[in-house]
PDB file of C-alpha atoms in Angstrom:
ATOM      1  CA  ASP A   3       8.783  -9.940   0.878  1.00 81.00           C
ATOM      2  CA  SER A   4       7.418  -7.395   3.377  1.00 85.00           C
ATOM      3  CA  GLY A   5       6.469  -9.962   6.006  1.00 92.00           C
ATOM      4  CA  VAL A   6       2.782  -9.028   5.750  1.00 96.00           C
ATOM      5  CA  THR A   7       0.625 -11.853   4.462  1.00 96.00           C
ATOM      6  CA  GLN A   8      -2.810 -11.628   2.914  1.00 97.00           C
ATOM      7  CA  THR A   9      -5.227 -14.344   1.921  1.00 97.00           C
ATOM      8  CA  PRO A  10      -6.687 -15.112  -0.471  1.00 96.00           C
ATOM      9  CA  LYS A  11      -4.708 -13.644  -3.378  1.00 95.00           C
ATOM     10  CA  HIS A  12      -7.697 -13.620  -5.655  1.00 96.00           C
ATOM     11  CA  LEU A  13     -11.403 -13.733  -4.945  1.00 97.00           C
ATOM     12  CA  ILE A  14     -14.221 -13.874  -7.461  1.00 97.00           C
ATOM     13  CA  THR A  15     -17.762 -13.573  -6.245  1.00 97.00           C
ATOM     14  CA  ALA A  16     -21.191 -12.346  -7.238  1.00 97.00           C
ATOM     15  CA  THR A  17     -23.094  -9.205  -6.394  1.00 97.00           C
ATOM     16  CA  GLY A  18     -24.909  -9.347  -3.096  1.00 97.00           C
ATOM     17  CA  GLN A  19     -22.462 -11.788  -1.562  1.00 97.00           C
ATOM     18  CA  ARG A  20     -20.234 -11.397   1.490  1.00 97.00           C
ATOM     19  CA  VAL A  21     -16.502 -12.073   1.644  1.00 97.00           C
ATOM     20  CA  THR A  22     -13.763 -11.956   4.269  1.00 98.00           C
ATOM     21  CA  LEU A  23     -10.214 -10.872   3.567  1.00 98.00           C
ATOM     22  CA  ARG A  24      -7.508 -11.869   5.986  1.00 98.00           C
ATOM     23  CA  CYS A  25      -4.246 -10.176   6.931  1.00 98.00           C
ATOM     24  CA  SER A  26      -1.377 -11.193   9.173  1.00 97.00           C
ATOM     25  CA  PRO A  27       0.959  -8.335  10.132  1.00 96.00           C
ATOM     26  CA  ARG A  28       4.723  -8.498  10.375  1.00 95.00           C
ATOM     27  CA  SER A  29       6.020 -10.049  13.553  1.00 94.00           C
ATOM     28  CA  GLY A  30       6.079  -7.360  16.234  1.00 90.00           C
ATOM     29  CA  ASP A  31       3.778  -4.932  14.433  1.00 93.00           C
ATOM     30  CA  LEU A  32       0.728  -3.847  16.419  1.00 92.00           C
ATOM     31  CA  SER A  33      -0.972  -1.601  13.857  1.00 93.00           C
ATOM     32  CA  VAL A  34      -2.873  -2.897  10.871  1.00 96.00           C
ATOM     33  CA  TYR A  35      -4.256  -0.762   8.052  1.00 96.00           C
ATOM     34  CA  TRP A  36      -6.599  -1.538   5.183  1.00 97.00           C
ATOM     35  CA  TYR A  37      -6.442   0.292   1.860  1.00 97.00           C
ATOM     36  CA  GLN A  38      -8.513  -0.054  -1.293  1.00 96.00           C
ATOM     37  CA  GLN A  39      -7.018   0.458  -4.752  1.00 95.00           C
ATOM     38  CA  SER A  40      -9.543   0.862  -7.542  1.00 92.00           C
ATOM     39  CA  LEU A  41      -9.296   2.289 -11.031  1.00 84.00           C
ATOM     40  CA  ASP A  42     -11.682   5.167 -10.400  1.00 80.00           C
ATOM     41  CA  GLN A  43     -10.836   6.019  -6.769  1.00 80.00           C
ATOM     42  CA  GLY A  44      -7.115   5.314  -6.684  1.00 87.00           C
ATOM     43  CA  LEU A  45      -5.615   4.243  -3.376  1.00 91.00           C
ATOM     44  CA  GLN A  46      -7.762   5.057  -0.362  1.00 94.00           C
ATOM     45  CA  PHE A  47      -7.324   4.458   3.329  1.00 94.00           C
ATOM     46  CA  LEU A  48     -10.163   2.461   4.829  1.00 96.00           C
ATOM     47  CA  ILE A  49      -9.440   1.763   8.481  1.00 96.00           C
ATOM     48  CA  GLN A  50      -6.701   1.282  11.077  1.00 94.00           C
ATOM     49  CA  TYR A  51      -6.495  -0.974  14.104  1.00 94.00           C
ATOM     50  CA  TYR A  52      -3.935  -0.870  16.860  1.00 92.00           C
ATOM     51  CA  ASN A  53      -3.580  -3.777  19.257  1.00 92.00           C
ATOM     52  CA  GLY A  54      -7.182  -4.810  18.764  1.00 94.00           C
ATOM     53  CA  GLU A  55      -8.737  -1.354  18.936  1.00 94.00           C
ATOM     54  CA  GLU A  56      -9.997   0.772  16.065  1.00 94.00           C
ATOM     55  CA  ARG A  57      -7.730   3.835  15.741  1.00 91.00           C
ATOM     56  CA  ALA A  58      -8.814   5.659  12.617  1.00 91.00           C
ATOM     57  CA  LYS A  59     -11.457   5.439   9.953  1.00 93.00           C
ATOM     58  CA  GLY A  60     -11.274   6.627   6.372  1.00 92.00           C
ATOM     59  CA  ASN A  61     -13.610   6.220   3.444  1.00 84.00           C
ATOM     60  CA  ILE A  62     -14.997   2.903   4.553  1.00 93.00           C
ATOM     61  CA  LEU A  63     -18.527   2.032   3.498  1.00 94.00           C
ATOM     62  CA  GLU A  64     -21.089   0.915   6.064  1.00 95.00           C
ATOM     63  CA  ARG A  65     -21.263  -2.414   4.237  1.00 96.00           C
ATOM     64  CA  PHE A  66     -17.623  -2.956   5.147  1.00 97.00           C
ATOM     65  CA  SER A  67     -16.308  -3.813   8.591  1.00 96.00           C
ATOM     66  CA  ALA A  68     -13.035  -4.920  10.063  1.00 97.00           C
ATOM     67  CA  GLN A  69     -11.571  -6.251  13.261  1.00 97.00           C
ATOM     68  CA  GLN A  70      -8.232  -7.145  14.742  1.00 97.00           C
ATOM     69  CA  PHE A  71      -7.974 -10.272  16.821  1.00 97.00           C
ATOM     70  CA  PRO A  72      -5.879 -10.964  19.963  1.00 96.00           C
ATOM     71  CA  ASP A  73      -3.210 -12.652  17.825  1.00 95.00           C
ATOM     72  CA  LEU A  74      -3.107  -9.344  15.868  1.00 96.00           C
ATOM     73  CA  HIS A  75      -4.310 -10.710  12.573  1.00 97.00           C
ATOM     74  CA  SER A  76      -7.061  -8.683  10.972  1.00 98.00           C
ATOM     75  CA  GLU A  77     -10.066  -9.408   8.818  1.00 98.00           C
ATOM     76  CA  LEU A  78     -11.930  -7.103   6.465  1.00 98.00           C
ATOM     77  CA  ASN A  79     -15.531  -8.104   5.864  1.00 98.00           C
ATOM     78  CA  LEU A  80     -17.295  -6.857   2.752  1.00 97.00           C
ATOM     79  CA  SER A  81     -21.007  -7.500   2.467  1.00 97.00           C
ATOM     80  CA  SER A  82     -23.811  -6.844  -0.044  1.00 97.00           C
ATOM     81  CA  LEU A  83     -21.117  -6.631  -2.663  1.00 97.00           C
ATOM     82  CA  GLU A  84     -21.577  -4.395  -5.680  1.00 96.00           C
ATOM     83  CA  LEU A  85     -19.733  -4.299  -8.990  1.00 95.00           C
ATOM     84  CA  GLY A  86     -17.977  -1.141  -7.849  1.00 93.00           C
ATOM     85  CA  ASP A  87     -16.371  -2.985  -4.945  1.00 96.00           C
ATOM     86  CA  SER A  88     -14.073  -4.773  -7.372  1.00 96.00           C
ATOM     87  CA  ALA A  89     -10.592  -3.623  -6.385  1.00 96.00           C
ATOM     88  CA  LEU A  90      -7.248  -4.567  -4.943  1.00 96.00           C
ATOM     89  CA  TYR A  91      -7.397  -4.540  -1.158  1.00 97.00           C
ATOM     90  CA  PHE A  92      -4.139  -3.992   0.649  1.00 97.00           C
ATOM     91  CA  CYS A  93      -3.293  -4.614   4.242  1.00 97.00           C
ATOM     92  CA  ALA A  94      -0.331  -2.827   5.776  1.00 96.00           C
ATOM     93  CA  SER A  95       1.250  -3.024   9.197  1.00 95.00           C
ATOM     94  CA  SER A  96       3.536  -0.921  11.344  1.00 92.00           C
ATOM     95  CA  VAL A  97       5.058  -1.143  14.779  1.00 88.00           C
ATOM     96  CA  ALA A  98       2.992   1.501  16.516  1.00 76.00           C
ATOM     97  CA  TYR A  99       0.557   4.280  15.771  1.00 70.00           C
ATOM     98  CA  THR A 100       1.173   7.930  15.063  1.00 69.00           C
ATOM     99  CA  GLY A 101       4.814   7.104  15.047  1.00 62.00           C
ATOM    100  CA  GLY A 102       7.614   8.960  13.370  1.00 62.00           C
ATOM    101  CA  PRO A 103       8.620   8.618   9.757  1.00 58.00           C
ATOM    102  CA  THR A 104      10.611   5.534  10.571  1.00 62.00           C
ATOM    103  CA  ASP A 105       7.425   3.815  11.622  1.00 77.00           C
ATOM    104  CA  THR A 106       7.026   2.556   8.107  1.00 85.00           C
ATOM    105  CA  GLN A 107       3.870   0.953   6.849  1.00 91.00           C
ATOM    106  CA  TYR A 108       4.758  -2.316   5.170  1.00 93.00           C
ATOM    107  CA  PHE A 109       2.256  -3.528   2.630  1.00 95.00           C
ATOM    108  CA  GLY A 110       1.079  -7.034   1.931  1.00 95.00           C
ATOM    109  CA  PRO A 111       0.700  -8.374  -1.613  1.00 94.00           C
ATOM    110  CA  GLY A 112      -2.994  -7.512  -1.710  1.00 95.00           C
ATOM    111  CA  THR A 113      -6.205  -9.418  -2.389  1.00 97.00           C
ATOM    112  CA  ARG A 114      -7.764  -8.856  -5.786  1.00 96.00           C
ATOM    113  CA  LEU A 115     -11.539  -8.919  -5.466  1.00 97.00           C
ATOM    114  CA  THR A 116     -13.668  -9.301  -8.557  1.00 97.00           C
ATOM    115  CA  VAL A 117     -17.421  -8.895  -8.198  1.00 97.00           C
ATOM    116  CA  LEU A 118     -19.411 -10.250 -11.143  1.00 95.00           C
TER     117      LEU A 118
ATOM    118  CA  ALA B   1      -7.990  18.436   3.698  1.00 80.00           C
ATOM    119  CA  GLN B   2      -4.656  17.347   2.381  1.00 86.00           C
ATOM    120  CA  THR B   3      -4.286  16.517  -1.279  1.00 93.00           C
ATOM    121  CA  VAL B   4      -1.460  15.090  -3.339  1.00 96.00           C
ATOM    122  CA  THR B   5      -1.125  15.793  -7.049  1.00 96.00           C
ATOM    123  CA  GLN B   6       1.005  13.933  -9.551  1.00 97.00           C
ATOM    124  CA  SER B   7       0.622  15.643 -12.897  1.00 95.00           C
ATOM    125  CA  GLN B   8       2.583  13.117 -14.963  1.00 96.00           C
ATOM    126  CA  PRO B   9       0.460  10.025 -15.582  1.00 95.00           C
ATOM    127  CA  GLU B  10       3.199   8.322 -17.569  1.00 97.00           C
ATOM    128  CA  MET B  11       6.909   8.758 -18.133  1.00 97.00           C
ATOM    129  CA  SER B  12       9.611   6.800 -19.845  1.00 97.00           C
ATOM    130  CA  VAL B  13      13.385   6.774 -19.593  1.00 97.00           C
ATOM    131  CA  GLN B  14      16.222   4.858 -21.137  1.00 97.00           C
ATOM    132  CA  GLU B  15      18.280   2.533 -19.018  1.00 97.00           C
ATOM    133  CA  ALA B  16      21.182   4.289 -17.217  1.00 97.00           C
ATOM    134  CA  GLU B  17      19.586   7.707 -17.692  1.00 97.00           C
ATOM    135  CA  THR B  18      18.126   9.996 -15.028  1.00 98.00           C
ATOM    136  CA  VAL B  19      14.444  10.764 -14.618  1.00 98.00           C
ATOM    137  CA  THR B  20      12.530  13.067 -12.273  1.00 98.00           C
ATOM    138  CA  LEU B  21       8.961  12.482 -11.156  1.00 98.00           C
ATOM    139  CA  SER B  22       6.974  15.461  -9.924  1.00 98.00           C
ATOM    140  CA  CYS B  23       4.631  15.792  -6.980  1.00 98.00           C
ATOM    141  CA  THR B  24       2.869  18.692  -5.320  1.00 98.00           C
ATOM    142  CA  TYR B  25       0.737  18.609  -2.234  1.00 97.00           C
ATOM    143  CA  ASP B  26      -1.526  20.842  -0.266  1.00 95.00           C
ATOM    144  CA  THR B  27      -1.674  21.063   3.499  1.00 94.00           C
ATOM    145  CA  SER B  28      -2.097  23.632   6.224  1.00 92.00           C
ATOM    146  CA  GLU B  29       0.151  21.688   8.576  1.00 91.00           C
ATOM    147  CA  ASN B  30       3.700  22.821   9.218  1.00 90.00           C
ATOM    148  CA  ASN B  31       5.170  19.438  10.015  1.00 89.00           C
ATOM    149  CA  TYR B  32       4.380  16.236   8.169  1.00 91.00           C
ATOM    150  CA  TYR B  33       5.982  13.325   6.344  1.00 92.00           C
ATOM    151  CA  LEU B  34       6.314  12.625   2.652  1.00 95.00           C
ATOM    152  CA  PHE B  35       7.054   9.327   0.969  1.00 95.00           C
ATOM    153  CA  TRP B  36       7.517   7.793  -2.430  1.00 97.00           C
ATOM    154  CA  TYR B  37       6.208   4.257  -2.823  1.00 96.00           C
ATOM    155  CA  LYS B  38       6.642   2.138  -5.926  1.00 96.00           C
ATOM    156  CA  GLN B  39       4.278  -0.515  -7.197  1.00 95.00           C
ATOM    157  CA  PRO B  40       5.927  -2.815  -9.757  1.00 94.00           C
ATOM    158  CA  PRO B  41       3.883  -5.122 -11.989  1.00 90.00           C
ATOM    159  CA  SER B  42       3.790  -7.602  -9.114  1.00 88.00           C
ATOM    160  CA  ARG B  43       1.440  -5.096  -7.383  1.00 88.00           C
ATOM    161  CA  GLN B  44       3.508  -5.125  -4.194  1.00 89.00           C
ATOM    162  CA  MET B  45       3.692  -1.651  -2.610  1.00 93.00           C
ATOM    163  CA  ILE B  46       7.287  -0.843  -1.686  1.00 93.00           C
ATOM    164  CA  LEU B  47       8.645   2.167   0.186  1.00 93.00           C
ATOM    165  CA  VAL B  48      11.319   3.955  -1.853  1.00 96.00           C
ATOM    166  CA  ILE B  49      12.208   6.985   0.231  1.00 96.00           C
ATOM    167  CA  ARG B  50      10.845   9.225   2.989  1.00 93.00           C
ATOM    168  CA  GLN B  51      11.289  12.838   4.024  1.00 93.00           C
ATOM    169  CA  GLU B  52      10.447  14.653   7.217  1.00 90.00           C
ATOM    170  CA  ALA B  53       9.150  18.160   6.550  1.00 91.00           C
ATOM    171  CA  TYR B  54      11.095  19.579   9.514  1.00 89.00           C
ATOM    172  CA  LYS B  55      14.372  18.477   7.940  1.00 89.00           C
ATOM    173  CA  GLN B  56      15.852  20.785   5.351  1.00 86.00           C
ATOM    174  CA  GLN B  57      18.227  18.185   3.986  1.00 93.00           C
ATOM    175  CA  ASN B  58      16.876  16.234   1.048  1.00 96.00           C
ATOM    176  CA  ALA B  59      16.629  12.486   1.598  1.00 95.00           C
ATOM    177  CA  THR B  60      18.761  10.097  -0.449  1.00 96.00           C
ATOM    178  CA  GLU B  61      18.597   6.337  -0.798  1.00 95.00           C
ATOM    179  CA  ASN B  62      21.219   4.985  -3.175  1.00 96.00           C
ATOM    180  CA  ARG B  63      20.054   5.937  -6.702  1.00 97.00           C
ATOM    181  CA  PHE B  64      16.922   7.644  -5.390  1.00 98.00           C
ATOM    182  CA  SER B  65      16.868  11.204  -4.117  1.00 97.00           C
ATOM    183  CA  VAL B  66      14.237  13.835  -3.534  1.00 97.00           C
ATOM    184  CA  ASN B  67      14.011  17.550  -4.072  1.00 97.00           C
ATOM    185  CA  PHE B  68      11.859  18.828  -1.226  1.00 97.00           C
ATOM    186  CA  GLN B  69      10.710  22.432  -1.566  1.00 96.00           C
ATOM    187  CA  LYS B  70       8.563  23.130   1.481  1.00 95.00           C
ATOM    188  CA  ALA B  71       7.492  26.639   0.564  1.00 94.00           C
ATOM    189  CA  ALA B  72       6.419  25.497  -2.888  1.00 96.00           C
ATOM    190  CA  LYS B  73       4.888  22.298  -1.451  1.00 96.00           C
ATOM    191  CA  SER B  74       6.801  20.297  -4.002  1.00 97.00           C
ATOM    192  CA  PHE B  75       8.361  16.862  -3.544  1.00 97.00           C
ATOM    193  CA  SER B  76      10.003  15.392  -6.634  1.00 98.00           C
ATOM    194  CA  LEU B  77      11.785  12.066  -6.955  1.00 98.00           C
ATOM    195  CA  LYS B  78      14.976  11.713  -8.971  1.00 98.00           C
ATOM    196  CA  ILE B  79      16.053   8.283 -10.123  1.00 98.00           C
ATOM    197  CA  SER B  80      19.642   8.125 -11.308  1.00 98.00           C
ATOM    198  CA  ASP B  81      21.169   5.374 -13.434  1.00 97.00           C
ATOM    199  CA  SER B  82      17.706   3.978 -14.176  1.00 98.00           C
ATOM    200  CA  GLN B  83      17.404   0.215 -14.277  1.00 97.00           C
ATOM    201  CA  LEU B  84      14.856  -2.052 -15.918  1.00 97.00           C
ATOM    202  CA  GLY B  85      13.697  -3.078 -12.457  1.00 95.00           C
ATOM    203  CA  ASP B  86      12.657   0.510 -11.771  1.00 97.00           C
ATOM    204  CA  THR B  87       9.712   0.026 -14.114  1.00 97.00           C
ATOM    205  CA  ALA B  88       6.713   0.571 -11.849  1.00 97.00           C
ATOM    206  CA  MET B  89       3.941   2.900 -10.785  1.00 96.00           C
ATOM    207  CA  TYR B  90       5.303   5.513  -8.404  1.00 97.00           C
ATOM    208  CA  PHE B  91       3.078   7.090  -5.781  1.00 97.00           C
ATOM    209  CA  CYS B  92       3.761  10.284  -3.891  1.00 97.00           C
ATOM    210  CA  VAL B  93       2.324   9.955  -0.388  1.00 96.00           C
ATOM    211  CA  PHE B  94       1.560  12.427   2.396  1.00 95.00           C
ATOM    212  CA  ARG B  95       1.137  11.723   6.087  1.00 92.00           C
ATOM    213  CA  GLY B  96       0.296  14.268   8.729  1.00 88.00           C
ATOM    214  CA  LEU B  97       2.121  14.395  12.024  1.00 81.00           C
ATOM    215  CA  SER B  98      -0.852  13.369  14.147  1.00 80.00           C
ATOM    216  CA  THR B  99      -2.178  10.582  11.960  1.00 82.00           C
ATOM    217  CA  ASP B 100      -1.026   7.340  10.405  1.00 85.00           C
ATOM    218  CA  LYS B 101      -3.350   7.670   7.424  1.00 89.00           C
ATOM    219  CA  LEU B 102      -1.436   7.731   4.148  1.00 92.00           C
ATOM    220  CA  ILE B 103      -2.794   9.985   1.411  1.00 94.00           C
ATOM    221  CA  PHE B 104      -1.753   8.800  -2.026  1.00 95.00           C
ATOM    222  CA  GLY B 105      -1.384  10.709  -5.265  1.00 96.00           C
ATOM    223  CA  THR B 106      -2.753   9.221  -8.460  1.00 94.00           C
ATOM    224  CA  GLY B 107       0.606   7.797  -9.443  1.00 95.00           C
ATOM    225  CA  THR B 108       3.090   8.099 -12.308  1.00 97.00           C
ATOM    226  CA  ARG B 109       3.695   5.051 -14.441  1.00 96.00           C
ATOM    227  CA  LEU B 110       7.413   4.848 -15.241  1.00 98.00           C
ATOM    228  CA  GLN B 111       8.705   2.655 -18.041  1.00 97.00           C
ATOM    229  CA  VAL B 112      12.438   2.035 -18.290  1.00 97.00           C
ATOM    230  CA  PHE B 113      13.576   1.012 -21.793  1.00 96.00           C
ATOM    231  CA  PRO B 114      16.759  -0.923 -22.580  1.00 95.00           C
TER     232      PRO B 114
END
C-alpha cells in the first residue's frame, strides 16, 4: 500500500458524459501527479500540482482539467467523454517538486474508466 | 525530447534463475534520473530501483541491480533468483533534472515460471 488513495476504483459511463476522479496523496506529500495508461498511448503524464498550484502540464486534452484543494487532495475532471478516453488513470504523489531522485513518486491503485 | 525504448515486449524466466531486461533512452541532458517501476497484475505501480546519472556506481536493491552505461544511454535491470512474485510488467522510466515529469517506456512483460 503506497498511501495514495484513489476513488472510485472503476467507473463506467457513456460517451459525452463528464466524470470526476479523486486522489488523496500520502500524508506529508505536497505534489500530486496524474497519469493516463491506455493500450495505444502507454503511460503518459497529464498534469502536476504542487501545494494547490499547477506546476507542469503534459499531454492533457482541453476536455480534461484538474485541481488541487487546500487539503491537498486532487480531482481530475474529464468531460465530453469519448471511447478513446477509456484508460487507467493513476494519481501519484511526492513530497516536493523538482526534487532529487529520493523524491519518489508513489502511485495510487488507479481508476479504471470505461467509456461505452 | 526524451524518449525511452524497451525493445523486449515479453520475457520469461524460470524461478530462481536470472533475467535481464533492456532499456535505452535518448536525451541531450547530462544529468538526469532513471528508474525501473513494476506493475504486477494488481495494476499497482511500484518503484523497484533508481539511478542518478551523475553516479557511476550501479544501483542495487536486494535481488535487483542495474547496469547503467551512460555513454551508450543504456539502463538494464537484472533480477537475480527470480521469484513468482516478480511476474509483472516492468517499465523503464526517465526523469530530467529540472522536471518531475516521468517518461515511461512501453514496458516489458515478465513471466516467472515455477
